[in-house]
Short mmCIF file of C-alpha atoms in Angstrom, two decimals:
data_model
loop_
_atom_site.label_atom_id
_atom_site.label_comp_id
_atom_site.label_asym_id
_atom_site.label_seq_id
_atom_site.Cartn_x
_atom_site.Cartn_y
_atom_site.Cartn_z
CA UNK A 1 96.18 116.29 86.99
CA UNK A 2 99.42 115.76 85.14
CA UNK A 3 99.35 112.64 83.01
CA UNK A 4 101.28 113.49 79.84
CA UNK A 5 105.00 113.08 79.23
CA UNK A 6 105.65 116.81 78.78
CA UNK A 7 103.94 117.63 82.07
CA UNK A 8 105.71 114.84 83.95
CA UNK A 9 109.09 115.85 82.54
CA UNK A 10 108.52 119.51 83.45
CA UNK A 11 107.47 118.60 86.97
CA UNK A 12 110.46 116.33 87.54
CA UNK A 13 112.86 118.92 86.07
CA UNK A 14 111.55 121.71 88.31
CA UNK A 15 111.62 119.57 91.47
CA UNK A 16 114.67 119.52 93.74
CA UNK A 17 113.37 118.53 97.19
CA UNK A 18 111.07 115.53 97.66
CA UNK A 19 109.42 114.59 100.94
CA UNK A 20 108.71 110.85 100.84
CA UNK A 21 105.68 110.21 103.07
CA UNK A 22 105.52 106.64 104.30
CA UNK A 23 109.18 105.98 103.57
CA UNK A 24 110.37 102.72 105.08
CA UNK A 25 113.76 102.05 106.64
CA UNK A 26 113.60 98.56 105.09
CA UNK A 27 115.70 98.58 101.89
CA UNK A 28 113.42 95.91 100.39
CA UNK A 29 110.36 98.17 100.51
CA UNK A 30 109.42 100.13 97.37
CA UNK A 31 109.47 103.49 99.20
CA UNK A 32 113.10 102.97 100.22
CA UNK A 33 114.15 101.75 96.78
CA UNK A 34 112.46 104.68 95.03
CA UNK A 35 113.97 107.19 97.47
CA UNK A 36 117.45 105.77 96.90
CA UNK A 37 116.98 106.02 93.13
CA UNK A 38 115.72 109.62 93.37
CA UNK A 39 118.66 110.58 95.59
CA UNK A 40 121.11 109.09 93.07
CA UNK A 41 119.28 111.10 90.38
CA UNK A 42 120.18 114.31 92.26
CA UNK A 43 117.09 115.05 94.32
CA UNK A 44 117.18 115.96 98.01
CA UNK A 45 115.12 113.33 99.83
CA UNK A 46 113.33 114.01 103.10
CA UNK A 47 111.96 110.89 104.82
CA UNK A 48 108.59 111.33 106.55
CA UNK A 49 107.53 108.50 108.85
CA UNK A 50 106.50 108.84 112.53
CA UNK A 51 107.98 105.40 113.31
CA UNK A 52 111.57 106.34 112.37
CA UNK A 53 114.13 108.95 113.38
CA UNK A 54 116.57 108.35 110.50
CA UNK A 55 116.40 106.63 107.10
CA UNK A 56 119.26 106.39 104.59
CA UNK A 57 121.34 108.60 106.85
CA UNK A 58 118.76 111.41 106.66
CA UNK A 59 116.77 112.77 109.59
CA UNK A 60 113.23 111.40 109.37
CA UNK A 61 110.31 113.63 110.34
CA UNK A 62 107.05 112.46 111.90
CA UNK A 63 104.97 114.68 109.59
CA UNK A 64 105.30 117.15 106.73
CA UNK A 65 104.51 120.01 109.11
CA UNK A 66 107.74 119.32 111.02
CA UNK A 67 110.03 119.46 107.97
CA UNK A 68 112.10 122.66 108.40
CA UNK A 69 112.89 123.28 104.70
CA UNK A 70 110.73 124.10 101.67
CA UNK A 71 109.28 121.05 99.92
CA UNK A 72 108.85 120.90 96.16
CA UNK A 73 107.13 117.52 95.93
CA UNK A 74 105.30 115.27 98.37
CA UNK A 75 105.70 111.68 97.17
CA UNK A 76 103.09 109.51 98.92
CA UNK A 77 103.49 105.82 99.80
CA UNK A 78 100.35 105.43 101.92
CA UNK A 79 96.93 103.83 101.54
CA UNK A 80 94.40 105.91 99.59
CA UNK A 81 92.23 106.44 102.67
CA UNK A 82 95.22 108.06 104.46
CA UNK A 83 95.96 110.62 101.74
CA UNK A 84 93.56 113.49 102.60
CA UNK A 85 95.36 114.53 105.84
CA UNK A 86 98.66 114.35 103.93
CA UNK A 87 97.21 116.71 101.32
CA UNK A 88 96.15 119.10 104.08
CA UNK A 89 99.72 119.04 105.43
CA UNK A 90 101.20 119.48 101.93
CA UNK A 91 99.01 122.55 101.40
CA UNK A 92 99.90 123.93 104.85
CA UNK A 93 103.65 123.68 104.22
CA UNK A 94 103.44 125.18 100.73
CA UNK A 95 104.48 122.12 98.73
CA UNK A 96 104.30 122.66 94.97
CA UNK A 97 103.22 119.16 93.95
CA UNK A 98 101.67 115.94 95.17
CA UNK A 99 102.70 112.60 93.64
CA UNK A 100 100.60 109.58 94.57
CA UNK A 101 102.48 106.35 93.92
CA UNK A 102 101.29 103.32 91.97
CA UNK A 103 98.09 101.99 93.51
CA UNK A 104 97.47 105.15 95.52
CA UNK A 105 94.24 106.31 93.93
CA UNK A 106 92.52 109.06 95.92
CA UNK A 107 90.47 111.25 93.54
CA UNK A 108 88.94 113.46 96.27
CA UNK A 109 92.36 114.15 97.80
CA UNK A 110 93.82 114.84 94.35
CA UNK A 111 91.04 117.31 93.57
CA UNK A 112 91.55 119.00 96.95
CA UNK A 113 95.28 119.37 96.21
CA UNK A 114 94.64 120.72 92.70
CA UNK A 115 92.09 123.22 94.00
CA UNK A 116 94.77 124.48 96.41
CA UNK A 117 97.16 124.98 93.48
CA UNK A 118 99.34 121.87 93.69
CA UNK A 119 100.37 119.94 90.60
CA UNK A 120 99.10 116.38 91.03
CA UNK A 121 100.20 113.01 89.65
CA UNK A 122 98.25 109.91 90.67
CA UNK A 123 98.86 106.18 90.34
CA UNK A 124 102.38 106.49 88.90
CA UNK A 125 105.86 105.75 90.24
CA UNK A 126 108.42 108.57 90.38
CA UNK A 127 111.27 106.11 89.75
CA UNK A 128 109.61 104.48 86.75
CA UNK A 129 108.62 107.81 85.20
CA UNK A 130 112.00 109.44 85.84
CA UNK A 131 113.87 106.48 84.36
CA UNK A 132 111.54 106.42 81.33
CA UNK A 133 111.69 110.17 80.64
CA UNK A 134 115.38 110.81 81.37
#
């Protein structure tokens, strides 16, 4: 589990492509706001939401397994009880890290991801941490 500034900075510096699971098309929702910030910061954003076909002008995928490009980070905006299947998908597609947003506390899923070799951040916001560290 990454929870120190050096680890967070290194993870954010080595990440280029972020799949945002649970991304909303509503610009007032935190997932949309965070994704817009990350895109402005230079990251490639891939929306993942089965209820949408496009968000922020980007093709939206129903699941991680349908994303046709390599994923560096899976940024999760879902309820803690919905995280384990997302971790299984992240492992299956070869994602390098799992970031669970503020309030998304899923210790078993985090341990599962770490055991599979993913870097894991839990209960932190990518936007807040990026802004603070850079």
